[in-house]
Coordinates of C-alpha atoms in Angstrom, one line a residue:
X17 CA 0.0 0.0 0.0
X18 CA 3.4 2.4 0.6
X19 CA 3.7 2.2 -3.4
X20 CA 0.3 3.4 -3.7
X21 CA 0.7 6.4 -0.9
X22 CA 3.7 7.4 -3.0
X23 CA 2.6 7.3 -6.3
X24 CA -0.7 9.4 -5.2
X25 CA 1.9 11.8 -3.4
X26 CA 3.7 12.2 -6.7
X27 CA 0.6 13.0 -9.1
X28 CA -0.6 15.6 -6.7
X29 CA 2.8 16.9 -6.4
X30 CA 3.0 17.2 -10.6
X31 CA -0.8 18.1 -11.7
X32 CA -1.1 21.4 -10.7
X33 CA 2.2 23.0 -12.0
X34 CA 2.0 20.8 -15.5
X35 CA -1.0 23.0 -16.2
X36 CA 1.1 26.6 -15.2
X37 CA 3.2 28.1 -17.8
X38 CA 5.6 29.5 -15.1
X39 CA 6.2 25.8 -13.8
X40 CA 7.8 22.4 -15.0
X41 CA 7.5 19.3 -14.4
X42 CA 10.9 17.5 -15.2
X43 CA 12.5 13.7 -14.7
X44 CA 15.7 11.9 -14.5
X45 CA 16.5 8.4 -13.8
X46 CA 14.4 7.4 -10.7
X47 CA 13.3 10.7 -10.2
X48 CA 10.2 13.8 -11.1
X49 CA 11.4 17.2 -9.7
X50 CA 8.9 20.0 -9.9
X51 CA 9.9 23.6 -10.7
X52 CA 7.4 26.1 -9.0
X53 CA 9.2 28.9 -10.4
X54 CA 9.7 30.3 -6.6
X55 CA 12.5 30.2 -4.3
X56 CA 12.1 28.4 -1.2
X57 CA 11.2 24.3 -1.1
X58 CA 7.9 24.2 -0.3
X59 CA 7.2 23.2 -4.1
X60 CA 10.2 22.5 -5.5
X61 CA 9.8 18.6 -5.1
X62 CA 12.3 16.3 -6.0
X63 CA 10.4 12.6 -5.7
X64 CA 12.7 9.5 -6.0
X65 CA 9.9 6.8 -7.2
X66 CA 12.6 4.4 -8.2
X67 CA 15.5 3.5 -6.0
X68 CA 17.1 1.4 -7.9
X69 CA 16.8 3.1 -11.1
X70 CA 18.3 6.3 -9.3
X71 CA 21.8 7.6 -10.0
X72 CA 24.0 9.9 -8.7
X73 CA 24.3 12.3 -11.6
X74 CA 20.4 12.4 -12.0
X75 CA 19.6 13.5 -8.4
X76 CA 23.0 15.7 -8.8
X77 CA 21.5 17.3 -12.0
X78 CA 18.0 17.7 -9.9
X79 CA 19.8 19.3 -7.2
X80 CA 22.1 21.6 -9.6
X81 CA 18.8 22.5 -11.3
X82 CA 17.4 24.7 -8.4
X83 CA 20.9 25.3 -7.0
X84 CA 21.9 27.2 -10.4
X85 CA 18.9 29.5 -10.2
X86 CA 19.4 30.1 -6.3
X87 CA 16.2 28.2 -5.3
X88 CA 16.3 26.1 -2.4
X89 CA 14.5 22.3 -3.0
X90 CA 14.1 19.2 -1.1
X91 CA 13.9 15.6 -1.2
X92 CA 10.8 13.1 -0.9
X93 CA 11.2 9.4 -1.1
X94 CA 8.9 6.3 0.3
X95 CA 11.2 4.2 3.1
X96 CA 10.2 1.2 0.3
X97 CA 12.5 3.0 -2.4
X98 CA 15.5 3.9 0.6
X99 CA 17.5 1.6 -0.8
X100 CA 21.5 0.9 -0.3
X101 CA 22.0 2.7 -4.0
X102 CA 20.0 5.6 -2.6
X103 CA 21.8 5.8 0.7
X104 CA 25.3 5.5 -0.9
X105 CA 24.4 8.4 -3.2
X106 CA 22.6 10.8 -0.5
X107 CA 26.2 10.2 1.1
X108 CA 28.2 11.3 -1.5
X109 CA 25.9 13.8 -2.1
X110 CA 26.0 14.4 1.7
X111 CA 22.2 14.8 1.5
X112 CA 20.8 14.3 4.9
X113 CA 17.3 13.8 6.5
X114 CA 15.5 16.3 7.1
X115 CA 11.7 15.3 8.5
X116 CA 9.5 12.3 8.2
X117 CA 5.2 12.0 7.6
X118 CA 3.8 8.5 8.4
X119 CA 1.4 7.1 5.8
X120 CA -2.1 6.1 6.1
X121 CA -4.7 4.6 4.2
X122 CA -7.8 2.9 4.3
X123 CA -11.1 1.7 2.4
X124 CA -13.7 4.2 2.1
X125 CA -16.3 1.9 3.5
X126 CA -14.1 1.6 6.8
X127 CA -13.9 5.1 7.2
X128 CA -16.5 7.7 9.4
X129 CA -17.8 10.3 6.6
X130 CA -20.1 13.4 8.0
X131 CA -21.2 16.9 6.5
X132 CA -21.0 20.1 8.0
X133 CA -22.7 23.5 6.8
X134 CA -19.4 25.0 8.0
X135 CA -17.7 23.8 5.6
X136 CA -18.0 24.6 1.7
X137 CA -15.9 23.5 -1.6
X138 CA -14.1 26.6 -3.3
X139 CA -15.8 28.2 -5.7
X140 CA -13.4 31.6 -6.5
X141 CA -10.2 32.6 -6.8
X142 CA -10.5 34.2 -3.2
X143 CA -11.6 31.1 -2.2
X144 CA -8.6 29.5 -2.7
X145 CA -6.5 32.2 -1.6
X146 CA -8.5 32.5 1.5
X147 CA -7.5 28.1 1.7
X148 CA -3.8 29.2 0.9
X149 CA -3.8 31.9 3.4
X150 CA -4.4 29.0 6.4
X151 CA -2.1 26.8 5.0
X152 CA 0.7 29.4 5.0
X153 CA -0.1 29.5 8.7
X154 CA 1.5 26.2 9.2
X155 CA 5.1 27.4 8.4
X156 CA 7.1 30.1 10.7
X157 CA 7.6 32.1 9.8
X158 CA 3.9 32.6 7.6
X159 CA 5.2 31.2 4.1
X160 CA 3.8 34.1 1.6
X161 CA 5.5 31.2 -1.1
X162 CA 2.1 29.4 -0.7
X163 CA -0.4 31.7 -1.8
X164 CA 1.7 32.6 -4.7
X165 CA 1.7 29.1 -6.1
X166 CA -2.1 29.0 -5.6
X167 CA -2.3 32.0 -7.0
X168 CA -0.7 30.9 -10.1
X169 CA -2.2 27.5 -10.0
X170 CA -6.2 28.5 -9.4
X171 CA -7.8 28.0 -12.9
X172 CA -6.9 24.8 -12.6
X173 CA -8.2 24.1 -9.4
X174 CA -11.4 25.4 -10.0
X175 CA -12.4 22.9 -12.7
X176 CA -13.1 20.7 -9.8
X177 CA -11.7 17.5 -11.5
X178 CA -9.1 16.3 -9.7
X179 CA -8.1 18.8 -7.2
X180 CA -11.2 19.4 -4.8
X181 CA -10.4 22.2 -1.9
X182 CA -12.6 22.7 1.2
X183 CA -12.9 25.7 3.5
X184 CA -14.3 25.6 6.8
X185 CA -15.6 29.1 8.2
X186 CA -16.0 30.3 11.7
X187 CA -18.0 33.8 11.9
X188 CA -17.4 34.7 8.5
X189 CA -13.8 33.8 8.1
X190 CA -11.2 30.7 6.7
X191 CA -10.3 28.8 10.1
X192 CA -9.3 25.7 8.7
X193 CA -8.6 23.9 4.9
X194 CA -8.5 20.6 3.4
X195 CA -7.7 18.9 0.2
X196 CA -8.7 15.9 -2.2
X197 CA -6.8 14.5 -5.0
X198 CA -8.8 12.2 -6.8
X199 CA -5.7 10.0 -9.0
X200 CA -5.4 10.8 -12.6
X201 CA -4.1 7.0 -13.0
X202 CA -7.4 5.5 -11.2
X203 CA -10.0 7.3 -10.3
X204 CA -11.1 5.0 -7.4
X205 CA -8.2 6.5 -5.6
X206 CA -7.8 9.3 -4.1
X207 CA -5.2 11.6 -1.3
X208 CA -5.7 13.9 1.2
X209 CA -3.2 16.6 1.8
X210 CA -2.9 20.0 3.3
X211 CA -5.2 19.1 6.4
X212 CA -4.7 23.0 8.4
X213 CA -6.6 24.8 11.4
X214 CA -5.5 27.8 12.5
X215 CA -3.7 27.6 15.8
X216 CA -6.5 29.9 17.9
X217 CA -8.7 27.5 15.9
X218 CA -7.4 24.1 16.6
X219 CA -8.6 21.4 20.0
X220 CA -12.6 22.3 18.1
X221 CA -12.8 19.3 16.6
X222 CA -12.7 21.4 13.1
X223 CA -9.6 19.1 11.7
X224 CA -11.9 15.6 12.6
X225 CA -14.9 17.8 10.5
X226 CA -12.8 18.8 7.3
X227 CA -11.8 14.6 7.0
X228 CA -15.0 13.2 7.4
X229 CA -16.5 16.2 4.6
X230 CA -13.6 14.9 2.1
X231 CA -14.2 11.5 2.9
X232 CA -17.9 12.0 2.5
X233 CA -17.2 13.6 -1.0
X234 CA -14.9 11.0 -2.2
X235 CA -17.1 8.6 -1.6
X236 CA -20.2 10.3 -3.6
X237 CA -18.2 10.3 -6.4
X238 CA -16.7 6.9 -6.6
X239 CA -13.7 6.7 -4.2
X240 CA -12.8 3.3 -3.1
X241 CA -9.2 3.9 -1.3
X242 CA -8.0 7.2 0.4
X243 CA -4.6 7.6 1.3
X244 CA -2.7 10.2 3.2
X245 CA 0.5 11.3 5.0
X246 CA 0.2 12.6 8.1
X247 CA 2.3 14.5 10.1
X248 CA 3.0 14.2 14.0
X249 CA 0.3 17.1 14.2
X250 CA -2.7 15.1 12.5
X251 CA -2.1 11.6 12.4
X252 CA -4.4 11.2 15.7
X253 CA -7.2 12.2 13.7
X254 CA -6.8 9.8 10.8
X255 CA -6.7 7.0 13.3
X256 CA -10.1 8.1 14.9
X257 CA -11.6 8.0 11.4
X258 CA -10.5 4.3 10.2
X259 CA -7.0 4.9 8.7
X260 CA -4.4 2.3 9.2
X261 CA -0.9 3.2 9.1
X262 CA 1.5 2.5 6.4
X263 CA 5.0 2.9 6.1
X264 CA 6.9 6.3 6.3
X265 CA 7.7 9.0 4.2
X266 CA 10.7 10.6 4.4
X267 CA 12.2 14.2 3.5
X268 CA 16.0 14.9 2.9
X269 CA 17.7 17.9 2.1

């Protein structure tokens, strides 16, 4: 199930800037690295799907990519593909580990779905920079980065076909954001990513609300198997829902 967390990971990582004239999407042996066009790593990607098929002078010329435009990047690979021929080459490279997001999954029959009229799919452009805006909130300092790339990225978005953003609203205003990636490969499968309440906002119970609305969604249109990765933060609440853990995903830079 770790091969299916991490091919869902890279899709949702390469959909949204394929579409962007600003952006690339771009591979070497054993790798996809994503050019967001902005300076800091938050979406500049480089996903190692094949261990074994990696080489040094592909993740060199990955790395060199962003290095010669003075862009910073990082690293994303499944503990399935760590390999000894990746481990040798992140040591020459002297590429170390950075953080680490457990995976999760689950059937969607397994799994508690719920509404709530506090929450509502985008349907602007302020919409989804209002989402951005929250999950900015997660980095410190606030990471301005993200609601450029949603910014460039929101006509696509808004066609509702893969990419499915939710908002949940507190007195008028964004207090906490999810989103679904419904697979391009097979449409019974689907990720969750950017799970994000504001900290004045969080212990409410919102998080637990925006999960079961996405679930809920996913399975109205078709969704068989949801997977996620969850950080330290959040992985409490895909337990309480139905997910089982699965394998680690780990981030080197």
């Amino acid at each position: 199930m770790i091969k299916l967390i991490d091919q869902n990971f890279k899709e949702h990582a390469s959909v949204l800037p394929s579409t962007c004239n600003i952006m690339q999407v771009l591979t070497e042996d054993g790798l996809t690295y994503i050019d967001s066009g902005l300076k800091v790593d938050t979406f500049n990607v480089i996903h190692i799907h094949d261990g074994e098929g990696l080489t040094a002078e592909s993740l060199k010329t990955a790395v060199s990519f962003y290095e010669n435009r003075l862009r910073e990047s990082c690293i994303w690979i499944s503990e399935e593909q760590l390999n000894e021929n990746v481990k040798n080459i992140f040591e020459t490279l002297s590429i170390k580990e950075s953080g680490v997001n457990k995976g999760f999954w689950a059937k969607i029959e397994n799994l508690q779905e719920g509404t709530n009229e506090a929450i509502k799919i985008v349907e602007e452009r302020q919409d989804i920079i209002d989402n951005a805006f929250v999950v900015a909130n997660n980095w410190e300092p606030f990471d301005v980065n993200v609601l450029h790339y949603y910014n460039h990225v929101h006509p696509e978005i808004l066609k509702k076909t893969h990419t499915i953003m939710f908002n949940y609203y507190q007195e008028g205003q964004v207090v906490g954001v999810i989103e679904l990636f419904i697979s391009l490969a097979d449409t019974k499968v689907a990720g969750i990513y950017n799970l994000s309440v504001m900290k004045e906002n969080r212990k409410q119970g919102i998080g637990e609300a925006l999960v079961k609305q996405a679930i809920a969604y996913a399975k109205n249109n078709g969704v068989e198997t949801i997977v996620t990765q969850a950080s330290e933060d959040s992985e409490n609440i895909f337990r309480k829902v139905g997910f089982t853990e699965e394998g680690k995903i780990l981030e080197y830079v």
